[in-house]
């Protein structure tokens, strides 16, 4: 086996990573096969004049990726050849919603067959997120992360100090930040983001000519929820209203017996509020788009089917762009389009 291995003392690639790469390469070209025994850590270190810690670190990475396994008293063996030559991706999302899955599915469709992606959900929980990063930081080629967290008071925060520290431990060329970036964090990674404040502000300005026929404007924005929403959405909404001198109110949720009057215009964030509001509108025999207006935040196929007007990020572009930048090995920052989609509910 040693005849297949070359460790370059002059390379900028760390020697432990060279060991990982060369073993994967030799599996890919058929020099190493499943169940084949490989040298012990001591033998490997002696052959190439490497420290035992260097070889052990490489073997641990290979074990975490299930490429090799150790048998007590017998040594190390090749355990996997499938997907070895593929790009391995860890995809972390904060919640299991139709929007997040749209991003994920778009990514999978565009990344191609030469990849393997593991999806994990951390439920806006800092501890769960940090454990996933700590456990897997040596096992993947790319880390795709949607950073949305909640405090103990269920308030949204984009990042925490511990999260920033954990992200800095990931090589920046392996990091893909989706949906929500932070100014001032060192660049060099892939960032594909929404501008929550200016997105809703711009989209509502586009919708404004049709909004003027309504008398009252209400935003349903939950401030305390299991999966909190960025406050920048609320900031952008207020900015729009102040600029146009629009009186408004915002409520936590659509209450069961909420009073609806002709001339009301509602903006909903949560799916459950949209469903409740449409139900109440029908109970009052109001016609959507004529007597009462509704604008919903973020599009879904069901909203399109029901004719619900939306302001929405293009989640398909978000996922497709992440895949394209990985495949082309590009770095940088990309602002995802955010659209006003006019339908019959306005």
CSV table of C-alpha atoms in Angstrom, one decimal:
chain,number,residue,atom,x,y,z
A,1,UNK,CA,0.0,0.0,0.0
A,2,UNK,CA,2.8,2.4,0.8
A,3,UNK,CA,3.9,2.4,-2.9
A,4,UNK,CA,0.6,4.2,-3.7
A,5,UNK,CA,1.1,6.9,-1.1
A,6,UNK,CA,3.0,10.2,-1.4
A,7,UNK,CA,3.2,12.8,1.4
A,8,UNK,CA,4.5,16.1,0.2
A,9,UNK,CA,6.5,18.0,2.8
A,10,UNK,CA,6.3,21.2,0.8
A,11,UNK,CA,2.6,21.2,0.3
A,12,UNK,CA,0.4,23.8,2.0
A,13,UNK,CA,-2.2,21.1,2.6
A,14,UNK,CA,-1.8,19.8,6.2
A,15,UNK,CA,-0.3,16.3,6.3
A,16,UNK,CA,-3.3,14.7,8.0
A,17,UNK,CA,-5.5,16.0,5.2
A,18,UNK,CA,-3.0,14.6,2.6
A,19,UNK,CA,-3.4,11.2,4.2
A,20,UNK,CA,-7.2,11.5,4.1
A,21,UNK,CA,-7.0,12.6,0.4
A,22,UNK,CA,-4.6,9.9,-0.7
A,23,UNK,CA,-6.5,7.1,0.9
A,24,UNK,CA,-9.8,8.3,-0.7
A,25,UNK,CA,-8.0,8.7,-4.1
A,26,UNK,CA,-6.7,5.1,-3.9
A,27,UNK,CA,-10.1,3.8,-3.1
A,28,UNK,CA,-11.5,5.7,-6.0
A,29,UNK,CA,-9.0,4.3,-8.5
A,30,UNK,CA,-9.3,0.7,-7.2
A,31,UNK,CA,-6.0,0.4,-5.4
A,32,UNK,CA,-7.8,-0.1,-2.1
A,33,UNK,CA,-11.0,-2.2,-1.8
A,34,UNK,CA,-13.6,-3.0,0.9
A,35,UNK,CA,-12.3,-5.1,3.8
A,36,UNK,CA,-8.7,-4.5,2.8
A,37,UNK,CA,-6.5,-3.9,5.8
A,38,UNK,CA,-4.4,-0.7,6.0
A,39,UNK,CA,-1.3,0.0,8.0
A,40,UNK,CA,-1.6,0.8,11.7
A,41,UNK,CA,-1.1,4.3,13.0
A,42,UNK,CA,2.4,3.4,14.2
A,43,UNK,CA,3.5,1.8,11.0
A,44,UNK,CA,2.2,4.7,8.9
A,45,UNK,CA,3.9,7.3,11.1
A,46,UNK,CA,7.2,5.4,10.9
A,47,UNK,CA,7.1,4.9,7.2
A,48,UNK,CA,6.7,8.6,6.4
A,49,UNK,CA,8.4,10.1,9.5
A,50,UNK,CA,5.1,11.7,10.7
A,51,UNK,CA,4.0,12.2,14.3
A,52,UNK,CA,1.6,9.6,15.6
A,53,UNK,CA,-1.0,12.4,16.3
A,54,UNK,CA,-1.0,13.5,12.6
A,55,UNK,CA,-1.8,10.0,11.4
A,56,UNK,CA,-4.3,9.4,14.2
A,57,UNK,CA,-6.1,12.6,13.2
A,58,UNK,CA,-6.4,11.5,9.6
A,59,UNK,CA,-7.7,8.0,10.6
A,60,UNK,CA,-10.2,9.6,12.9
A,61,UNK,CA,-11.6,11.7,10.1
A,62,UNK,CA,-11.8,8.7,7.8
A,63,UNK,CA,-13.6,6.8,10.6
A,64,UNK,CA,-16.1,9.7,11.1
A,65,UNK,CA,-16.8,9.5,7.4
A,66,UNK,CA,-17.3,5.7,7.6
A,67,UNK,CA,-14.5,5.2,5.1
A,68,UNK,CA,-12.4,3.0,7.5
A,69,UNK,CA,-13.2,1.1,10.7
A,70,UNK,CA,-11.0,-0.3,13.4
A,71,UNK,CA,-11.3,-3.8,14.9
A,72,UNK,CA,-9.7,-4.2,18.3
A,73,UNK,CA,-6.6,-6.4,18.2
A,74,UNK,CA,-6.7,-6.6,14.4
A,75,UNK,CA,-6.2,-3.1,12.9
A,76,UNK,CA,-7.9,-0.8,10.4
A,77,UNK,CA,-9.9,-1.8,7.4
A,78,UNK,CA,-11.6,-0.1,4.4
A,79,UNK,CA,-15.3,-0.2,5.0
A,80,UNK,CA,-16.8,2.0,2.3
A,81,UNK,CA,-16.2,2.8,-1.4
A,82,UNK,CA,-19.6,4.1,-2.3
A,83,UNK,CA,-19.7,7.9,-2.5
A,84,UNK,CA,-16.0,8.2,-1.8
A,85,UNK,CA,-15.3,10.4,-4.8
A,86,UNK,CA,-18.4,12.5,-4.2
A,87,UNK,CA,-18.8,15.8,-2.5
A,88,UNK,CA,-20.1,15.3,1.0
A,89,UNK,CA,-22.4,18.1,2.3
A,90,UNK,CA,-23.9,18.7,5.7
A,91,UNK,CA,-27.1,20.8,5.3
A,92,UNK,CA,-28.4,22.4,8.5
A,93,UNK,CA,-31.8,24.1,8.6
A,94,UNK,CA,-33.5,25.7,11.6
A,95,UNK,CA,-37.0,24.3,11.0
A,96,UNK,CA,-38.8,21.8,8.8
A,97,UNK,CA,-41.0,24.2,6.7
A,98,UNK,CA,-42.2,24.1,3.1
A,99,UNK,CA,-39.8,27.1,2.4
A,100,UNK,CA,-36.7,25.4,3.8
A,101,UNK,CA,-37.5,22.2,2.0
A,102,UNK,CA,-37.9,24.1,-1.2
A,103,UNK,CA,-34.4,25.4,-0.8
A,104,UNK,CA,-33.1,21.9,0.1
A,105,UNK,CA,-34.9,20.2,-2.8
A,106,UNK,CA,-33.6,22.8,-5.3
A,107,UNK,CA,-30.1,22.3,-4.0
A,108,UNK,CA,-30.4,18.5,-4.4
A,109,UNK,CA,-31.8,18.9,-7.9
A,110,UNK,CA,-28.9,21.1,-9.0
A,111,UNK,CA,-25.9,19.7,-7.2
A,112,UNK,CA,-26.0,16.6,-9.4
A,113,UNK,CA,-25.2,13.0,-8.8
A,114,UNK,CA,-21.7,13.5,-7.7
A,115,UNK,CA,-22.6,14.5,-4.2
A,116,UNK,CA,-24.0,13.2,-1.0
A,117,UNK,CA,-26.0,15.5,1.3
A,118,UNK,CA,-27.1,14.9,4.9
A,119,UNK,CA,-30.0,17.0,6.1
A,120,UNK,CA,-30.3,17.9,9.8
A,121,UNK,CA,-32.8,20.2,11.6
A,122,UNK,CA,-31.7,22.0,14.8
A,123,UNK,CA,-35.0,23.7,15.6
A,124,UNK,CA,-33.5,27.2,16.2
A,125,UNK,CA,-31.7,25.6,19.2
A,126,UNK,CA,-28.1,26.8,19.8
A,127,UNK,CA,-27.1,23.7,21.8
A,128,UNK,CA,-28.4,21.3,19.1
A,129,UNK,CA,-26.7,23.3,16.4
A,130,UNK,CA,-23.3,23.4,18.2
A,131,UNK,CA,-23.4,19.7,18.9
A,132,UNK,CA,-24.0,19.0,15.2
A,133,UNK,CA,-21.1,21.2,14.2
A,134,UNK,CA,-18.8,19.7,16.8
A,135,UNK,CA,-19.7,16.2,15.9
A,136,UNK,CA,-19.4,16.6,12.1
A,137,UNK,CA,-16.9,19.4,11.5
A,138,UNK,CA,-14.2,17.0,10.2
A,139,UNK,CA,-16.6,14.7,8.2
A,140,UNK,CA,-17.8,16.9,5.4
A,141,UNK,CA,-16.5,18.9,2.4
A,142,UNK,CA,-19.2,21.6,2.7
A,143,UNK,CA,-21.4,22.9,5.5
A,144,UNK,CA,-24.6,24.6,4.4
A,145,UNK,CA,-26.1,26.5,7.3
A,146,UNK,CA,-29.3,28.6,7.7
A,147,UNK,CA,-28.6,30.6,10.9
A,148,UNK,CA,-31.7,31.4,12.8
A,149,UNK,CA,-31.8,31.0,16.6
A,150,UNK,CA,-34.0,31.7,19.6
A,151,UNK,CA,-33.3,33.1,23.0
A,152,UNK,CA,-34.7,31.7,26.2
A,153,UNK,CA,-37.5,34.2,25.8
A,154,UNK,CA,-38.3,32.8,22.3
A,155,UNK,CA,-36.9,36.0,20.6
A,156,UNK,CA,-35.2,35.6,17.2
A,157,UNK,CA,-31.4,36.2,16.9
A,158,UNK,CA,-29.4,35.6,13.8
A,159,UNK,CA,-26.2,34.6,15.5
A,160,UNK,CA,-24.9,34.1,19.0
A,161,UNK,CA,-21.3,34.5,20.2
A,162,UNK,CA,-21.0,30.7,20.5
A,163,UNK,CA,-22.3,30.2,17.0
A,164,UNK,CA,-19.9,32.7,15.5
A,165,UNK,CA,-17.0,31.0,17.3
A,166,UNK,CA,-18.1,27.6,15.9
A,167,UNK,CA,-18.4,28.9,12.4
A,168,UNK,CA,-14.9,30.3,12.5
A,169,UNK,CA,-13.6,26.8,13.3
A,170,UNK,CA,-14.9,25.6,9.9
A,171,UNK,CA,-12.6,26.4,7.0
A,172,UNK,CA,-14.2,29.3,5.2
A,173,UNK,CA,-13.8,27.6,1.8
A,174,UNK,CA,-16.2,24.9,3.2
A,175,UNK,CA,-18.8,27.2,4.6
A,176,UNK,CA,-22.1,28.1,2.8
A,177,UNK,CA,-24.4,30.6,4.7
A,178,UNK,CA,-27.9,30.6,3.4
A,179,UNK,CA,-30.7,33.0,4.1
A,180,UNK,CA,-29.2,35.2,6.8
A,181,UNK,CA,-25.6,36.6,6.9
A,182,UNK,CA,-23.9,38.7,9.5
A,183,UNK,CA,-22.0,41.9,8.7
A,184,UNK,CA,-18.4,41.9,9.9
A,185,UNK,CA,-17.9,38.2,9.9
A,186,UNK,CA,-14.7,37.2,7.9
A,187,UNK,CA,-15.5,36.6,4.2
A,188,UNK,CA,-14.1,34.0,1.9
A,189,UNK,CA,-17.2,31.7,2.1
A,190,UNK,CA,-20.4,31.5,0.1
A,191,UNK,CA,-23.2,33.7,1.3
A,192,UNK,CA,-26.6,33.6,-0.3
A,193,UNK,CA,-29.0,35.7,1.6
A,194,UNK,CA,-32.3,37.6,2.1
A,195,UNK,CA,-32.3,41.3,3.1
A,196,UNK,CA,-35.4,40.9,5.4
A,197,UNK,CA,-35.9,44.6,6.1
A,198,UNK,CA,-35.5,46.0,2.6
A,199,UNK,CA,-37.1,43.0,0.9
A,200,UNK,CA,-40.5,43.5,2.5
A,201,UNK,CA,-40.2,47.3,2.2
A,202,UNK,CA,-39.5,47.2,-1.5
A,203,UNK,CA,-42.1,44.5,-2.2
A,204,UNK,CA,-44.9,46.5,-0.3
A,205,UNK,CA,-44.0,49.6,-2.3
A,206,UNK,CA,-44.6,47.7,-5.5
A,207,UNK,CA,-47.9,46.5,-4.1
A,208,UNK,CA,-48.9,50.0,-2.8
A,209,UNK,CA,-51.0,51.1,-5.7
A,210,UNK,CA,-53.4,48.2,-5.1
A,211,UNK,CA,-53.2,48.5,-1.3
A,212,UNK,CA,-54.6,52.1,-1.4
A,213,UNK,CA,-58.2,50.9,-1.9
A,214,UNK,CA,-58.2,49.5,1.6
A,215,UNK,CA,-58.9,51.5,4.8
A,216,UNK,CA,-57.2,49.5,7.5
A,217,UNK,CA,-53.9,47.7,7.5
A,218,UNK,CA,-53.0,44.9,10.0
A,219,UNK,CA,-49.8,42.8,10.2
A,220,UNK,CA,-50.0,39.5,12.1
A,221,UNK,CA,-46.5,39.1,13.4
A,222,UNK,CA,-45.8,36.7,16.2
A,223,UNK,CA,-43.1,38.0,18.6
A,224,UNK,CA,-43.0,35.0,20.8
A,225,UNK,CA,-43.0,31.6,19.1
A,226,UNK,CA,-41.1,28.3,18.9
A,227,UNK,CA,-39.7,29.3,15.6
A,228,UNK,CA,-39.3,33.1,15.8
A,229,UNK,CA,-39.1,35.4,12.8
A,230,UNK,CA,-36.4,38.1,12.1
A,231,UNK,CA,-37.4,41.5,13.6
A,232,UNK,CA,-36.1,43.0,10.4
A,233,UNK,CA,-39.3,42.0,8.7
A,234,UNK,CA,-41.2,44.2,11.2
A,235,UNK,CA,-38.7,47.0,10.7
A,236,UNK,CA,-39.2,47.0,7.0
A,237,UNK,CA,-43.0,46.9,7.4
A,238,UNK,CA,-42.9,49.9,9.7
A,239,UNK,CA,-40.6,51.8,7.4
A,240,UNK,CA,-43.1,51.3,4.6
A,241,UNK,CA,-46.0,52.5,6.6
A,242,UNK,CA,-44.3,55.6,8.0
A,243,UNK,CA,-43.1,56.6,4.6
A,244,UNK,CA,-46.6,56.4,3.2
A,245,UNK,CA,-48.3,57.8,6.4
A,246,UNK,CA,-50.3,54.6,6.7
A,247,UNK,CA,-51.9,53.9,10.1
A,248,UNK,CA,-51.5,50.3,11.0
A,249,UNK,CA,-51.6,47.8,13.8
A,250,UNK,CA,-50.0,44.5,14.4
A,251,UNK,CA,-51.3,41.5,16.3
A,252,UNK,CA,-49.7,38.3,17.6
A,253,UNK,CA,-52.1,36.0,15.8
A,254,UNK,CA,-55.5,35.7,14.1
A,255,UNK,CA,-57.9,35.1,17.0
A,256,UNK,CA,-60.8,32.6,16.6
A,257,UNK,CA,-63.5,35.3,16.6
A,258,UNK,CA,-61.4,38.2,15.2
A,259,UNK,CA,-63.6,41.0,13.9
A,260,UNK,CA,-63.2,41.6,10.2
A,261,UNK,CA,-64.6,44.6,8.5
A,262,UNK,CA,-65.0,45.6,4.8
A,263,UNK,CA,-62.0,47.6,3.8
A,264,UNK,CA,-59.5,45.6,5.9
A,265,UNK,CA,-56.1,44.6,4.5
A,266,UNK,CA,-54.1,41.9,6.3
A,267,UNK,CA,-50.5,40.7,6.0
A,268,UNK,CA,-49.8,37.3,7.5
A,269,UNK,CA,-46.5,35.7,8.3
A,270,UNK,CA,-47.5,32.3,9.6
A,271,UNK,CA,-49.3,29.7,7.6
A,272,UNK,CA,-51.8,29.0,10.5
A,273,UNK,CA,-52.8,32.7,10.6
A,274,UNK,CA,-53.4,32.7,6.8
A,275,UNK,CA,-55.7,29.6,7.1
A,276,UNK,CA,-57.6,31.2,10.0
A,277,UNK,CA,-58.0,34.5,8.3
A,278,UNK,CA,-59.3,32.9,5.0
A,279,UNK,CA,-61.8,30.9,7.1
A,280,UNK,CA,-63.1,33.9,9.0
A,281,UNK,CA,-63.4,35.9,5.7
A,282,UNK,CA,-65.5,33.2,4.2
A,283,UNK,CA,-67.7,33.0,7.4
A,284,UNK,CA,-68.4,36.7,7.1
A,285,UNK,CA,-69.2,36.3,3.3
A,286,UNK,CA,-66.5,38.8,2.3
A,287,UNK,CA,-64.9,38.5,-1.1
A,288,UNK,CA,-61.2,38.4,-1.1
A,289,UNK,CA,-59.6,41.1,-3.3
A,290,UNK,CA,-62.7,43.2,-3.2
A,291,UNK,CA,-64.1,43.5,0.4
A,292,UNK,CA,-61.0,42.3,2.2
A,293,UNK,CA,-57.4,42.0,1.1
A,294,UNK,CA,-54.7,39.5,2.2
A,295,UNK,CA,-51.0,39.5,1.5
A,296,UNK,CA,-49.0,36.5,2.7
A,297,UNK,CA,-45.3,36.3,3.4
A,298,UNK,CA,-43.5,33.7,1.3
A,299,UNK,CA,-45.1,31.7,-1.5
A,300,UNK,CA,-46.2,28.0,-1.6
A,301,UNK,CA,-47.9,26.0,-4.2
A,302,UNK,CA,-51.1,26.0,-2.1
A,303,UNK,CA,-51.1,29.8,-2.0
A,304,UNK,CA,-50.7,29.9,-5.7
A,305,UNK,CA,-53.6,27.5,-6.1
A,306,UNK,CA,-55.8,29.6,-3.7
A,307,UNK,CA,-54.9,32.8,-5.5
A,308,UNK,CA,-53.2,34.4,-2.4
A,309,UNK,CA,-51.1,37.4,-3.1
A,310,UNK,CA,-47.6,37.1,-1.7
A,311,UNK,CA,-44.3,38.9,-1.1
A,312,UNK,CA,-41.7,36.1,-1.3
A,313,UNK,CA,-38.1,35.1,-1.6
A,314,UNK,CA,-37.3,32.9,-4.5
A,315,UNK,CA,-36.3,29.8,-2.6
A,316,UNK,CA,-35.6,27.8,-5.8
A,317,UNK,CA,-32.9,30.3,-6.8
A,318,UNK,CA,-31.4,30.2,-3.3
A,319,UNK,CA,-30.9,26.4,-3.4
A,320,UNK,CA,-29.8,26.4,-7.1
A,321,UNK,CA,-27.3,29.2,-6.5
A,322,UNK,CA,-25.7,27.3,-3.6
A,323,UNK,CA,-25.3,24.2,-5.7
A,324,UNK,CA,-23.9,26.2,-8.7
A,325,UNK,CA,-21.3,28.1,-6.5
A,326,UNK,CA,-20.1,24.8,-4.9
A,327,UNK,CA,-19.8,23.1,-8.3
A,328,UNK,CA,-18.0,26.0,-9.8
A,329,UNK,CA,-15.9,26.5,-6.6
A,330,UNK,CA,-16.9,30.1,-6.4
A,331,UNK,CA,-17.0,32.3,-3.3
A,332,UNK,CA,-18.8,35.5,-2.6
A,333,UNK,CA,-22.1,37.0,-1.6
A,334,UNK,CA,-25.4,36.7,-3.6
A,335,UNK,CA,-28.7,38.5,-2.8
A,336,UNK,CA,-31.7,36.3,-3.5
A,337,UNK,CA,-34.6,38.0,-5.5
A,338,UNK,CA,-37.6,38.9,-3.4
A,339,UNK,CA,-40.9,39.4,-5.4
A,340,UNK,CA,-44.4,40.8,-5.1
A,341,UNK,CA,-46.7,38.3,-6.7
A,342,UNK,CA,-50.1,39.8,-7.4
A,343,UNK,CA,-53.0,37.4,-7.2
A,344,UNK,CA,-56.8,37.7,-6.6
A,345,UNK,CA,-56.6,38.2,-2.8
A,346,UNK,CA,-55.5,41.8,-3.2
